[in-house]
Amino acid sequence: MTHVLVTGGAGYIGSHACKALKAAGYVPVTYDNLITGWQDAVKFGPFVQGDLTDRATLDAAFAEYKPIAVMHFAALSQVGEAMKEPGKYWHNNVTGSLSLIEAAVAAGCLDFVFSSTCATYGEHDNVVLDEETNQEPLNAYGASKKAIEDILKDFEAAYGLRHVIFRYFNVAGADPEAEVGEFHRPETHLIPLMLDAIEGKRDALTVFGTDYETPDGTCIRDYVHVCDLVDAHVLGLKWLEEGKGSRVFNLGTGSGFSVREVIDHSRAVTNRDVPYVEGPRRPGDCTKLVSGSVRAVEELGWTPTRSTLHTMIEDAWRWHQAGHYDK
Ligand code: UDP
């Protein structure tokens, strides 16, 4: 059996990755401290509860399962929180990742797939964001992810740690079979907050800023379906297995949608009113983040099939109505 250690496998993206890995013939071993993850989301392979800073538990997991590779999703990922509590992001994301990377090297597990972010690029007016764009993060979330990318490069030079880095744009949608889906507590992301507001589960959505220099004044993001995103991870794993070496890939569709456009699509998909109010900008937000790269398509053979805004909201809505986790 070919095991892959999946940190954050009980979280939103990690749980979808576990499902995709299982479908591709691997055994995903979830390593998660359950602080933001959900045990109910661990459905596709063994589970080890542990923190990334806990070397003894990490070492034991590597010894027991002998994974051929690591997929590292576990992280704090809220821009707003990162602005208010940067130390938490540096400690959790960077210290935790360093501990994991050291444990992987010590165990001789030298293929590493890392979940990074377009937030490492920061604000670039009228510049196409591809993998060569300068990384100038605006917040501690992006900065912590960039630091981990740097650690991976150093560990490749010193110990031969091969890595595929995926810089995600905005991940959305859910497993169409609704076995797993997006469920954060607290929730901060646009689409799940909006679906909650539509259902009356929370107050109206606040649109963060209507005075950006965009056609309708709201921020523009490039949304990619979580199932397409994790398919790219499986391709990234195979890329490493084939010995193709370290590489960075953006994962976005190249199409940008404003917050107002997302609201309009949600109204159309759900056939319900979207209660929202207009509010001030959220500190740390960039005006526009859209991928300008086709590297994943051309080199990995990635073919996104569900990343239209309509399908992402439809799948999120189905999960939203069907799914939930209990601690
Ligand atoms: N957003 C919003 N109201 C909310 C949450 C998000 O207007 O309650 C906006 C946010 O300013 C950004 C976009 O929606 O422009 C996507 O935000 P999200 O937090 O989902 O992802 P991020 O871009 O921060 O990774």
Coordinates of C-alpha atoms and ligand atoms in Angstrom, one line a residue:
M1 CA 0.0 0.0 0.0
T2 CA 1.3 3.4 -0.9
H3 CA 0.7 5.9 1.9
V4 CA 0.8 9.6 1.6
L5 CA 0.9 11.7 4.8
V6 CA -1.8 14.5 4.5
T7 CA -1.4 17.2 7.1
G8 CA -4.7 19.1 7.6
G9 CA -6.5 16.1 6.1
A10 CA -9.5 16.8 8.4
G11 CA -9.9 20.3 7.0
Y12 CA -11.7 21.6 3.9
I13 CA -9.1 21.2 1.2
G14 CA -7.2 18.3 2.9
S15 CA -10.3 16.1 3.2
H16 CA -11.0 16.6 -0.5
A17 CA -7.4 15.7 -1.2
C18 CA -7.8 12.5 0.8
K19 CA -10.8 11.5 -1.3
A20 CA -8.9 12.2 -4.5
L21 CA -5.8 10.3 -3.3
K22 CA -7.9 7.3 -2.4
A23 CA -9.6 7.4 -5.8
A24 CA -6.1 7.4 -7.4
G25 CA -5.0 4.3 -5.5
Y26 CA -3.1 5.9 -2.6
V27 CA -3.8 5.5 1.1
P28 CA -4.1 9.0 2.6
V29 CA -3.0 9.2 6.3
T30 CA -4.5 12.2 7.9
Y31 CA -2.4 14.1 10.4
D32 CA -4.4 16.8 12.0
N33 CA -4.7 18.4 15.5
L34 CA -8.4 19.0 15.0
I35 CA -8.2 22.6 16.1
T36 CA -9.8 23.8 12.9
G37 CA -10.4 20.3 11.3
W38 CA -13.2 17.8 11.9
Q39 CA -12.8 14.2 12.7
D40 CA -16.0 13.5 10.7
A41 CA -14.2 14.6 7.6
V42 CA -11.6 11.8 7.9
K43 CA -13.3 9.2 5.8
F44 CA -10.7 7.9 3.3
G45 CA -7.8 6.4 5.4
P46 CA -6.1 6.2 8.8
F47 CA -6.1 9.2 11.2
V48 CA -3.3 10.4 13.5
Q49 CA -4.2 13.2 15.8
G50 CA -1.2 15.4 16.5
D51 CA 0.2 18.9 16.2
L52 CA 2.9 19.7 13.7
T53 CA 5.2 20.9 16.4
D54 CA 4.9 17.5 18.2
R55 CA 8.0 15.7 16.7
A56 CA 7.5 12.5 18.6
T57 CA 4.0 12.0 17.2
L58 CA 5.2 13.0 13.7
D59 CA 8.2 10.7 13.8
A60 CA 5.9 7.8 15.0
A61 CA 3.5 8.5 12.1
F62 CA 6.4 8.4 9.6
A63 CA 7.7 5.2 11.1
E64 CA 4.3 3.5 11.2
Y65 CA 3.1 4.4 7.7
K66 CA 6.3 5.0 5.8
P67 CA 4.6 7.5 3.5
I68 CA 6.1 8.0 0.0
A69 CA 5.3 11.7 0.2
V70 CA 3.8 14.5 2.3
M71 CA 0.9 16.7 1.2
H72 CA 1.0 19.7 3.6
F73 CA -2.3 21.6 4.0
A74 CA -2.4 22.2 7.7
A75 CA -2.3 26.0 8.3
L76 CA -4.1 29.0 9.7
S77 CA -5.5 30.8 6.7
Q78 CA -7.6 33.8 7.6
V79 CA -6.3 37.1 6.3
G80 CA -8.3 39.2 8.8
E81 CA -7.0 37.2 11.8
A82 CA -3.5 37.3 10.4
M83 CA -3.6 41.1 10.4
K84 CA -4.8 41.2 14.1
E85 CA -2.6 38.3 15.4
P86 CA 0.5 38.0 13.2
G87 CA 2.4 36.1 15.8
K88 CA -0.1 33.3 15.7
Y89 CA 0.5 32.9 12.0
W90 CA 4.3 32.9 12.2
H91 CA 4.3 30.4 15.1
N92 CA 1.6 28.0 13.8
N93 CA 2.4 28.1 10.1
V94 CA 6.2 28.5 10.0
T95 CA 7.3 26.7 13.2
G96 CA 4.8 23.9 12.5
S97 CA 5.9 23.5 8.9
L98 CA 9.6 23.6 9.8
S99 CA 9.0 20.7 12.3
L100 CA 7.1 18.7 9.7
I101 CA 9.8 19.3 7.0
E102 CA 12.6 18.3 9.4
A103 CA 10.6 15.1 10.4
A104 CA 10.1 14.3 6.7
V105 CA 13.8 14.7 5.9
A106 CA 14.8 12.6 9.0
A107 CA 12.4 9.8 7.8
G108 CA 13.9 9.9 4.3
C109 CA 10.5 11.0 2.9
L110 CA 11.8 13.5 0.3
D111 CA 8.7 14.2 -1.9
F112 CA 6.7 17.1 -0.6
V113 CA 3.6 18.8 -2.0
F114 CA 2.9 22.2 -0.4
S115 CA -0.2 24.2 -0.2
S116 CA 0.8 27.9 -0.7
T117 CA -1.2 30.9 -1.8
C118 CA -1.5 33.7 -4.2
A119 CA -1.5 35.9 -1.1
T120 CA 2.3 35.5 -1.3
Y121 CA 2.2 37.8 -4.4
G122 CA 0.6 40.8 -2.7
E123 CA -0.7 43.8 -4.7
H124 CA 0.5 44.2 -8.3
D125 CA -1.5 46.7 -10.4
N126 CA -2.1 45.6 -13.9
V127 CA 0.5 42.8 -13.7
V128 CA -0.3 39.3 -14.8
L129 CA 0.3 37.0 -11.7
D130 CA 2.3 34.1 -12.9
E131 CA 4.8 32.0 -11.0
E132 CA 7.7 34.5 -11.7
T133 CA 5.8 37.5 -10.2
N134 CA 7.6 39.1 -7.3
Q135 CA 6.3 37.9 -4.0
E136 CA 5.5 40.8 -1.7
P137 CA 2.8 39.6 0.7
L138 CA 0.5 42.2 2.3
N139 CA -0.3 40.2 5.4
A140 CA 1.2 37.6 7.8
Y141 CA -0.8 34.8 6.2
G142 CA 0.9 35.3 2.8
A143 CA 4.2 36.1 4.5
S144 CA 4.2 32.9 6.5
K145 CA 3.4 30.8 3.4
K146 CA 6.3 32.5 1.5
A147 CA 8.6 31.7 4.4
I148 CA 7.7 28.1 4.1
E149 CA 8.4 28.1 0.4
D150 CA 11.9 29.5 1.3
I151 CA 12.4 26.8 3.8
L152 CA 11.6 24.1 1.2
K153 CA 14.2 25.6 -1.2
D154 CA 16.9 25.6 1.5
F155 CA 16.0 22.0 2.4
E156 CA 16.2 21.0 -1.2
A157 CA 19.7 22.4 -1.5
A158 CA 20.8 20.8 1.7
Y159 CA 19.0 17.5 1.8
G160 CA 17.4 16.9 -1.6
L161 CA 13.9 17.6 -0.5
R162 CA 11.9 17.7 -3.8
H163 CA 8.8 19.8 -3.7
V164 CA 5.8 20.9 -5.7
I165 CA 4.4 24.2 -4.5
F166 CA 0.8 25.1 -5.4
R167 CA -0.1 28.8 -5.1
Y168 CA -3.9 28.7 -4.8
F169 CA -6.3 31.4 -5.8
N170 CA -9.7 31.3 -4.1
V171 CA -10.8 27.8 -3.4
A172 CA -14.6 27.2 -3.5
G173 CA -17.2 24.5 -4.0
A174 CA -17.5 21.1 -2.4
D175 CA -17.4 17.4 -3.3
P176 CA -20.4 16.9 -5.6
E177 CA -21.3 13.8 -3.7
A178 CA -21.4 15.9 -0.5
E179 CA -19.2 13.5 1.5
V180 CA -17.0 16.4 2.5
G181 CA -17.3 20.1 2.1
E182 CA -16.3 23.5 3.4
F183 CA -17.0 24.0 7.1
H184 CA -15.0 26.5 9.1
R185 CA -15.8 27.7 12.6
P186 CA -15.6 30.7 12.6
E187 CA -16.4 31.0 8.9
T188 CA -14.8 34.0 7.1
H189 CA -15.1 33.0 3.5
L190 CA -17.4 34.8 1.0
I191 CA -19.4 31.9 -0.5
P192 CA -20.2 29.9 2.7
L193 CA -21.0 33.1 4.5
M194 CA -23.3 34.1 1.7
L195 CA -25.1 30.7 1.7
D196 CA -25.6 31.0 5.4
A197 CA -27.1 34.5 5.0
I198 CA -29.4 33.2 2.2
E199 CA -30.7 30.5 4.6
G200 CA -31.1 33.0 7.4
K201 CA -28.5 31.1 9.5
R202 CA -26.7 34.4 10.0
D203 CA -27.1 38.1 9.5
A204 CA -26.8 39.7 6.1
L205 CA -23.4 39.3 4.3
T206 CA -21.2 42.4 4.6
V207 CA -19.5 43.4 1.3
F208 CA -16.0 44.4 2.4
G209 CA -15.4 47.6 0.4
T210 CA -17.2 49.1 -2.6
D211 CA -14.6 51.7 -3.4
Y212 CA -11.9 49.6 -5.0
E213 CA -10.7 50.5 -8.5
T214 CA -12.6 47.7 -10.2
P215 CA -15.6 48.1 -12.6
D216 CA -18.2 47.7 -9.8
G217 CA -16.0 48.8 -6.8
T218 CA -15.7 45.4 -5.1
C219 CA -12.7 43.1 -5.0
I220 CA -12.0 40.6 -7.7
R221 CA -10.9 37.1 -7.1
D222 CA -10.2 34.0 -9.2
Y223 CA -12.3 31.1 -7.8
V224 CA -11.2 27.5 -8.4
H225 CA -13.2 24.4 -7.5
V226 CA -11.8 22.4 -4.6
C227 CA -12.1 19.1 -6.6
D228 CA -10.1 20.6 -9.5
L229 CA -7.6 21.9 -7.1
V230 CA -7.0 18.5 -5.4
D231 CA -6.8 16.8 -8.8
A232 CA -3.8 19.1 -9.4
H233 CA -2.2 17.8 -6.2
V234 CA -2.5 14.2 -7.3
L235 CA -0.8 15.2 -10.6
G236 CA 1.8 17.1 -8.6
L237 CA 2.5 13.9 -6.6
K238 CA 2.9 11.9 -9.8
W239 CA 5.2 14.6 -11.1
L240 CA 7.5 14.1 -8.1
E241 CA 7.2 10.3 -8.3
E242 CA 8.3 10.6 -12.0
G243 CA 11.4 12.5 -10.8
K244 CA 10.5 15.7 -12.6
G245 CA 11.9 17.8 -9.7
S246 CA 10.8 20.9 -7.8
R247 CA 8.3 23.2 -9.4
V248 CA 5.9 26.0 -8.5
F249 CA 2.4 26.1 -10.0
N250 CA -0.4 28.7 -9.7
L251 CA -3.8 27.1 -9.4
G252 CA -6.5 29.4 -10.7
T253 CA -8.7 29.6 -13.8
G254 CA -7.5 33.0 -15.1
S255 CA -11.1 34.4 -14.7
G256 CA -11.8 37.0 -12.1
F257 CA -15.2 37.7 -10.4
S258 CA -16.1 40.6 -8.2
V259 CA -17.9 40.2 -4.9
R260 CA -21.0 41.6 -6.5
E261 CA -20.8 39.1 -9.4
V262 CA -20.5 36.2 -6.9
I263 CA -23.7 37.6 -5.2
D264 CA -25.5 37.7 -8.5
H265 CA -24.5 34.1 -9.4
S266 CA -25.6 32.9 -5.9
R267 CA -29.0 34.5 -6.4
A268 CA -29.3 32.7 -9.7
V269 CA -28.2 29.3 -8.4
T270 CA -30.2 29.3 -5.3
N271 CA -33.2 31.2 -6.6
R272 CA -33.2 33.1 -3.3
D273 CA -32.5 36.6 -2.2
V274 CA -29.0 37.3 -1.0
P275 CA -29.3 39.6 2.1
Y276 CA -26.2 41.9 2.1
V277 CA -25.0 45.3 3.4
E278 CA -22.1 47.3 2.2
G279 CA -19.3 47.9 4.6
P280 CA -15.7 49.2 4.8
R281 CA -12.7 47.5 3.3
R282 CA -11.2 44.5 5.2
P283 CA -7.6 45.3 6.1
G284 CA -5.1 43.2 4.2
D285 CA -7.3 42.5 1.2
C286 CA -5.8 43.0 -2.3
T287 CA -7.9 44.7 -5.0
K288 CA -7.5 41.9 -7.6
L289 CA -6.0 38.5 -7.5
V290 CA -6.3 36.6 -10.8
S291 CA -3.9 33.9 -12.1
G292 CA -2.2 34.7 -15.3
S293 CA -0.5 31.3 -15.7
V294 CA -1.2 28.2 -17.7
R295 CA 1.8 26.3 -16.4
A296 CA -0.3 23.7 -14.5
V297 CA -2.4 23.1 -17.6
E298 CA 0.6 22.8 -19.9
E299 CA 3.1 21.0 -17.7
L300 CA 1.0 18.9 -15.3
G301 CA -1.8 18.2 -17.8
W302 CA -4.3 19.8 -15.3
T303 CA -7.8 20.1 -16.8
P304 CA -10.2 21.8 -14.4
T305 CA -13.8 20.5 -15.1
R306 CA -15.9 22.1 -12.3
S307 CA -14.4 25.6 -11.9
T308 CA -17.3 27.7 -13.4
L309 CA -18.7 30.0 -10.8
H310 CA -22.1 28.4 -11.3
T311 CA -20.9 24.9 -10.6
M312 CA -18.8 26.0 -7.6
I313 CA -21.8 27.7 -6.0
E314 CA -24.1 24.8 -7.0
D315 CA -21.8 22.2 -5.3
A316 CA -21.3 24.4 -2.3
W317 CA -25.1 24.9 -2.0
R318 CA -25.7 21.2 -2.2
W319 CA -23.1 20.5 0.6
H320 CA -24.4 23.4 2.6
Q321 CA -27.9 21.9 2.7
A322 CA -26.7 18.3 3.3
G323 CA -23.5 18.4 5.2
H324 CA -22.2 19.3 8.5
Y325 CA -19.6 17.9 11.0
D326 CA -19.8 17.5 14.7
K327 CA -16.8 17.8 16.9
Ligands
UDP1 N1 -15.6 39.2 1.3 C1 -16.7 40.0 1.6 N2 -17.4 39.7 2.8 C2 -17.2 38.7 3.6 C3 -16.1 37.8 3.2 C4 -15.3 38.1 2.1 O1 -16.9 41.0 0.9 O2 -17.9 38.5 4.6 C5 -14.8 39.5 0.2 C6 -13.3 39.7 0.5 O3 -13.1 41.1 0.8 C7 -12.6 39.2 -0.8 C8 -13.5 38.1 -1.3 O4 -14.8 38.3 -0.7 O5 -12.6 40.3 -1.7 C9 -13.0 36.8 -1.0 O6 -12.7 36.7 0.4 P1 -12.5 35.3 1.2 O7 -12.3 35.7 2.6 O8 -13.5 34.3 0.8 O9 -11.1 34.8 0.5 P2 -9.6 35.6 0.5 O10 -9.6 36.3 -0.8 O11 -9.5 36.4 1.7 O12 -8.7 34.4 0.4

